[in-house]
PDB file of C-alpha atoms in Angstrom:
ATOM      1  CA  MET A   1     -15.144  22.951  -3.294  1.00 49.00           C
ATOM      2  CA  LYS A   2     -12.990  21.965  -0.307  1.00 49.00           C
ATOM      3  CA  ALA A   3     -13.628  18.291  -1.099  1.00 48.00           C
ATOM      4  CA  LEU A   4     -12.469  18.839  -4.680  1.00 48.00           C
ATOM      5  CA  LEU A   5      -9.325  20.608  -3.455  1.00 49.00           C
ATOM      6  CA  LEU A   6      -8.640  17.712  -1.118  1.00 47.00           C
ATOM      7  CA  SER A   7      -9.015  15.201  -3.947  1.00 50.00           C
ATOM      8  CA  PHE A   8      -6.521  17.173  -6.029  1.00 49.00           C
ATOM      9  CA  GLY A   9      -4.072  17.226  -3.163  1.00 51.00           C
ATOM     10  CA  LEU A  10      -4.536  13.582  -2.324  1.00 48.00           C
ATOM     11  CA  SER A  11      -3.653  12.223  -5.685  1.00 48.00           C
ATOM     12  CA  LEU A  12      -0.599  14.447  -5.930  1.00 46.00           C
ATOM     13  CA  VAL A  13       1.256  12.503  -3.302  1.00 45.00           C
ATOM     14  CA  VAL A  14       0.547   8.874  -4.044  1.00 45.00           C
ATOM     15  CA  ALA A  15       3.557   8.077  -6.188  1.00 44.00           C
ATOM     16  CA  LEU A  16       6.100   9.985  -4.193  1.00 45.00           C
ATOM     17  CA  CYS A  17       6.556   7.220  -1.652  1.00 43.00           C
ATOM     18  CA  LEU A  18       6.071   4.450  -4.181  1.00 47.00           C
ATOM     19  CA  LEU A  19       9.174   5.765  -5.885  1.00 51.00           C
ATOM     20  CA  GLN A  20      10.795   6.405  -2.506  1.00 53.00           C
ATOM     21  CA  VAL A  21      11.055  10.112  -3.224  1.00 51.00           C
ATOM     22  CA  SER A  22      10.915  12.694  -0.471  1.00 66.00           C
ATOM     23  CA  GLY A  23      11.035  16.443  -0.362  1.00 68.00           C
ATOM     24  CA  THR A  24       9.139  19.223  -2.040  1.00 77.00           C
ATOM     25  CA  TRP A  25       6.817  18.762  -5.003  1.00 79.00           C
ATOM     26  CA  TYR A  26       5.106  21.557  -6.915  1.00 82.00           C
ATOM     27  CA  VAL A  27       1.610  21.386  -8.339  1.00 81.00           C
ATOM     28  CA  LYS A  28       2.037  22.104 -12.057  1.00 85.00           C
ATOM     29  CA  ALA A  29      -1.565  21.540 -13.232  1.00 86.00           C
ATOM     30  CA  THR A  30      -4.793  19.897 -12.158  1.00 87.00           C
ATOM     31  CA  ALA A  31      -7.892  18.801 -14.036  1.00 92.00           C
ATOM     32  CA  SER A  32     -11.213  17.188 -13.286  1.00 91.00           C
ATOM     33  CA  ASP A  33     -13.990  15.568 -15.258  1.00 91.00           C
ATOM     34  CA  LYS A  34     -16.435  17.950 -13.538  1.00 85.00           C
ATOM     35  CA  GLU A  35     -16.801  21.629 -14.350  1.00 75.00           C
ATOM     36  CA  ILE A  36     -15.287  24.051 -11.864  1.00 62.00           C
ATOM     37  CA  PRO A  37     -17.099  27.354 -12.410  1.00 54.00           C
ATOM     38  CA  ASP A  38     -15.010  30.544 -12.067  1.00 50.00           C
ATOM     39  CA  LYS A  39     -17.434  31.951  -9.496  1.00 38.00           C
ATOM     40  CA  LYS A  40     -17.106  28.933  -7.197  1.00 51.00           C
ATOM     41  CA  LEU A  41     -13.336  28.662  -7.572  1.00 50.00           C
ATOM     42  CA  GLY A  42     -12.598  32.136  -6.217  1.00 48.00           C
ATOM     43  CA  SER A  43      -9.027  32.774  -5.182  1.00 49.00           C
ATOM     44  CA  VAL A  44      -7.122  29.551  -4.447  1.00 53.00           C
ATOM     45  CA  SER A  45      -3.452  29.181  -3.536  1.00 61.00           C
ATOM     46  CA  VAL A  46      -1.504  26.160  -2.307  1.00 62.00           C
ATOM     47  CA  THR A  47       1.970  25.671  -0.934  1.00 74.00           C
ATOM     48  CA  PRO A  48       4.301  22.906  -2.100  1.00 83.00           C
ATOM     49  CA  MET A  49       3.510  19.539  -0.525  1.00 80.00           C
ATOM     50  CA  THR A  50       5.557  17.680   2.031  1.00 77.00           C
ATOM     51  CA  ILE A  51       5.316  13.902   2.245  1.00 72.00           C
ATOM     52  CA  LYS A  52       6.279  11.600   5.097  1.00 76.00           C
ATOM     53  CA  THR A  53       6.311   7.804   4.842  1.00 78.00           C
ATOM     54  CA  LEU A  54       4.757   6.161   7.889  1.00 82.00           C
ATOM     55  CA  GLU A  55       4.789   2.581   9.127  1.00 80.00           C
ATOM     56  CA  GLU A  56       3.270  -0.080   6.880  1.00 82.00           C
ATOM     57  CA  GLY A  57       3.753   2.118   3.806  1.00 80.00           C
ATOM     58  CA  ASN A  58       1.069   4.688   4.663  1.00 82.00           C
ATOM     59  CA  LEU A  59       1.694   8.327   3.787  1.00 78.00           C
ATOM     60  CA  GLU A  60       1.192  11.586   5.633  1.00 79.00           C
ATOM     61  CA  VAL A  61       0.660  14.547   3.317  1.00 76.00           C
ATOM     62  CA  LYS A  62       0.714  18.199   4.355  1.00 78.00           C
ATOM     63  CA  PHE A  63      -0.034  21.315   2.356  1.00 78.00           C
ATOM     64  CA  THR A  64      -1.753  24.659   2.787  1.00 76.00           C
ATOM     65  CA  VAL A  65      -4.595  26.033   0.681  1.00 72.00           C
ATOM     66  CA  LEU A  66      -5.618  29.685   0.575  1.00 69.00           C
ATOM     67  CA  TYR A  67      -9.343  29.580  -0.149  1.00 70.00           C
ATOM     68  CA  ASN A  68     -11.421  32.772  -0.220  1.00 75.00           C
ATOM     69  CA  GLY A  69      -8.862  34.590   1.906  1.00 75.00           C
ATOM     70  CA  GLU A  70      -8.495  31.830   4.530  1.00 79.00           C
ATOM     71  CA  CYS A  71      -5.426  29.629   4.969  1.00 79.00           C
ATOM     72  CA  LEU A  72      -6.386  26.012   5.496  1.00 81.00           C
ATOM     73  CA  GLN A  73      -3.748  23.515   6.668  1.00 84.00           C
ATOM     74  CA  ILE A  74      -4.542  20.155   5.062  1.00 85.00           C
ATOM     75  CA  ASP A  75      -3.160  16.987   6.653  1.00 88.00           C
ATOM     76  CA  ILE A  76      -4.130  13.768   4.898  1.00 84.00           C
ATOM     77  CA  LEU A  77      -3.428  10.145   5.729  1.00 86.00           C
ATOM     78  CA  LEU A  78      -3.166   7.888   2.670  1.00 82.00           C
ATOM     79  CA  GLU A  79      -3.480   4.216   3.495  1.00 87.00           C
ATOM     80  CA  LYS A  80      -1.682   1.627   1.412  1.00 87.00           C
ATOM     81  CA  THR A  81      -4.049  -0.888  -0.183  1.00 88.00           C
ATOM     82  CA  GLU A  82      -3.348  -4.474  -1.223  1.00 88.00           C
ATOM     83  CA  LYS A  83      -2.987  -3.394  -4.870  1.00 87.00           C
ATOM     84  CA  PRO A  84       0.484  -2.115  -5.796  1.00 78.00           C
ATOM     85  CA  GLY A  85       0.522   1.612  -6.495  1.00 74.00           C
ATOM     86  CA  GLN A  86      -2.877   2.264  -4.978  1.00 82.00           C
ATOM     87  CA  TYR A  87      -3.765   4.206  -1.837  1.00 81.00           C
ATOM     88  CA  SER A  88      -7.070   5.062  -0.219  1.00 87.00           C
ATOM     89  CA  ALA A  89      -8.244   7.943   1.936  1.00 82.00           C
ATOM     90  CA  PHE A  90     -11.365   9.156   3.667  1.00 77.00           C
ATOM     91  CA  TRP A  91     -12.821   5.749   4.559  1.00 73.00           C
ATOM     92  CA  ASP A  92     -12.081   4.299   1.105  1.00 71.00           C
ATOM     93  CA  THR A  93     -14.029   7.027  -0.736  1.00 74.00           C
ATOM     94  CA  ASN A  94     -10.883   8.156  -2.604  1.00 85.00           C
ATOM     95  CA  LEU A  95      -8.488   5.934  -4.582  1.00 89.00           C
ATOM     96  CA  MET A  96      -5.201   7.214  -6.042  1.00 85.00           C
ATOM     97  CA  TYR A  97      -3.007   5.925  -8.898  1.00 80.00           C
ATOM     98  CA  ILE A  98       0.322   7.032 -10.406  1.00 74.00           C
ATOM     99  CA  TYR A  99       1.469   7.591 -13.989  1.00 81.00           C
ATOM    100  CA  GLU A 100       5.136   8.256 -14.615  1.00 86.00           C
ATOM    101  CA  LEU A 101       5.847  10.719 -17.420  1.00 91.00           C
ATOM    102  CA  PRO A 102       8.723  10.493 -19.879  1.00 93.00           C
ATOM    103  CA  VAL A 103       9.751  13.941 -18.579  1.00 93.00           C
ATOM    104  CA  MET A 104      12.256  13.550 -15.736  1.00 91.00           C
ATOM    105  CA  ASP A 105      10.915  14.195 -12.193  1.00 89.00           C
ATOM    106  CA  HIS A 106       7.289  14.638 -13.341  1.00 89.00           C
ATOM    107  CA  TYR A 107       4.294  12.460 -12.540  1.00 85.00           C
ATOM    108  CA  ILE A 108       0.561  12.434 -13.011  1.00 88.00           C
ATOM    109  CA  PHE A 109      -1.584  11.328 -10.117  1.00 81.00           C
ATOM    110  CA  TYR A 110      -5.030  10.135 -10.989  1.00 88.00           C
ATOM    111  CA  SER A 111      -7.754   9.931  -8.376  1.00 90.00           C
ATOM    112  CA  GLU A 112     -11.254   8.509  -8.205  1.00 91.00           C
ATOM    113  CA  CYS A 113     -13.291  10.270  -5.517  1.00 87.00           C
ATOM    114  CA  GLN A 114     -16.767   9.705  -4.205  1.00 81.00           C
ATOM    115  CA  ILE A 115     -18.189  13.159  -3.327  1.00 78.00           C
ATOM    116  CA  PHE A 116     -21.820  13.413  -2.265  1.00 81.00           C
ATOM    117  CA  GLU A 117     -22.849  10.195  -4.068  1.00 81.00           C
ATOM    118  CA  GLN A 118     -21.140  11.351  -7.254  1.00 85.00           C
ATOM    119  CA  LYS A 119     -17.889  10.005  -8.754  1.00 90.00           C
ATOM    120  CA  VAL A 120     -15.290  12.670  -9.528  1.00 90.00           C
ATOM    121  CA  TYR A 121     -12.137  11.882 -11.471  1.00 93.00           C
ATOM    122  CA  ALA A 122      -9.130  14.175 -11.177  1.00 92.00           C
ATOM    123  CA  GLY A 123      -5.563  14.286 -12.415  1.00 92.00           C
ATOM    124  CA  GLU A 124      -2.619  16.327 -11.211  1.00 89.00           C
ATOM    125  CA  LEU A 125       0.753  17.071 -12.701  1.00 90.00           C
ATOM    126  CA  ILE A 126       3.539  17.479 -10.174  1.00 85.00           C
ATOM    127  CA  GLY A 127       7.228  18.104 -10.564  1.00 85.00           C
ATOM    128  CA  ARG A 128      10.418  18.936  -8.743  1.00 81.00           C
ATOM    129  CA  THR A 129      10.915  22.171 -10.658  1.00 82.00           C
ATOM    130  CA  LEU A 130       8.610  25.130 -11.093  1.00 78.00           C
ATOM    131  CA  GLU A 131       8.296  25.044 -14.890  1.00 78.00           C
ATOM    132  CA  ASN A 132       8.428  22.469 -17.658  1.00 87.00           C
ATOM    133  CA  HIS A 133       6.337  23.025 -20.774  1.00 91.00           C
ATOM    134  CA  GLU A 134       6.977  19.495 -22.093  1.00 95.00           C
ATOM    135  CA  ALA A 135       5.468  17.992 -18.923  1.00 95.00           C
ATOM    136  CA  LEU A 136       2.426  20.268 -19.227  1.00 93.00           C
ATOM    137  CA  GLU A 137       1.859  19.106 -22.811  1.00 95.00           C
ATOM    138  CA  GLU A 138       2.026  15.458 -21.660  1.00 96.00           C
ATOM    139  CA  PHE A 139      -0.521  16.266 -18.944  1.00 96.00           C
ATOM    140  CA  LYS A 140      -2.878  17.858 -21.477  1.00 95.00           C
ATOM    141  CA  LYS A 141      -2.678  14.684 -23.613  1.00 96.00           C
ATOM    142  CA  PHE A 142      -3.429  12.551 -20.547  1.00 95.00           C
ATOM    143  CA  VAL A 143      -6.532  14.500 -19.509  1.00 95.00           C
ATOM    144  CA  GLN A 144      -7.775  14.496 -23.102  1.00 95.00           C
ATOM    145  CA  GLN A 145      -7.463  10.683 -23.179  1.00 95.00           C
ATOM    146  CA  LYS A 146      -9.460  10.531 -19.929  1.00 94.00           C
ATOM    147  CA  GLY A 147     -12.190  12.653 -21.524  1.00 94.00           C
ATOM    148  CA  PHE A 148     -11.732  15.732 -19.336  1.00 94.00           C
ATOM    149  CA  PRO A 149     -12.826  19.019 -20.945  1.00 92.00           C
ATOM    150  CA  PRO A 150      -9.752  21.187 -21.691  1.00 89.00           C
ATOM    151  CA  GLU A 151     -11.390  24.155 -19.946  1.00 87.00           C
ATOM    152  CA  ASN A 152     -11.225  22.165 -16.677  1.00 89.00           C
ATOM    153  CA  ILE A 153      -7.434  22.336 -16.590  1.00 89.00           C
ATOM    154  CA  ILE A 154      -6.128  24.580 -13.819  1.00 83.00           C
ATOM    155  CA  VAL A 155      -2.542  25.761 -14.252  1.00 77.00           C
ATOM    156  CA  PRO A 156      -0.852  27.217 -11.159  1.00 68.00           C
ATOM    157  CA  GLU A 157       1.039  30.476 -11.256  1.00 61.00           C
ATOM    158  CA  GLN A 158       4.010  29.880  -8.969  1.00 60.00           C
ATOM    159  CA  ARG A 159       4.771  32.662  -6.488  1.00 52.00           C
ATOM    160  CA  GLY A 160       7.569  31.805  -4.118  1.00 50.00           C
ATOM    161  CA  LYS A 161       6.274  29.175  -1.712  1.00 52.00           C
ATOM    162  CA  GLN A 162       2.643  29.842  -2.591  1.00 41.00           C
ATOM    163  CA  VAL A 163       0.840  28.718  -5.718  1.00 40.00           C
ATOM    164  CA  THR A 164      -2.019  30.775  -7.143  1.00 38.00           C
ATOM    165  CA  LEU A 165      -4.427  28.741  -9.266  1.00 37.00           C
ATOM    166  CA  GLU A 166      -6.232  30.142 -12.272  1.00 37.00           C
ATOM    167  CA  ILE A 167      -8.512  28.663 -14.946  1.00 34.00           C
ATOM    168  CA  THR A 168      -7.003  28.404 -18.433  1.00 35.00           C
ATOM    169  CA  SER A 169      -8.309  26.941 -21.651  1.00 34.00           C
TER     170      SER A 169
END
């Protein structure tokens, strides 16, 4: 589960530096091609992400996840690849891509992750503001085109600086 949370977080930050955007970004929704059972998900919260551009175009990403009552500080290094708009992490087991939405200040980050000899595909909707129903509808169209089951969409309930995730259909 922690690996899946990391993959969600990783792909959320890829485009921020490509577009030379800094600051706070909120997780609006996430989805995966793999089922995330309610019992395994438990109680999950995340804080908004902070991004720092490093030398050579690499990115440092920081966020906190509350998982089963424990706060986990996640620090991830995304390394710029030779392909424009693509980053890798975790010894090239994760690749991230960006999709700009027609909704201002909203992006979808799409990741391909290798977890325990299995490919996992995930998408995340991020935005500068806490709510935008138009962006969420665009995200739902995107994940449908990628073949993700609609029940695998996780929509965060925003609570101050923490984000509580819940399964919706």
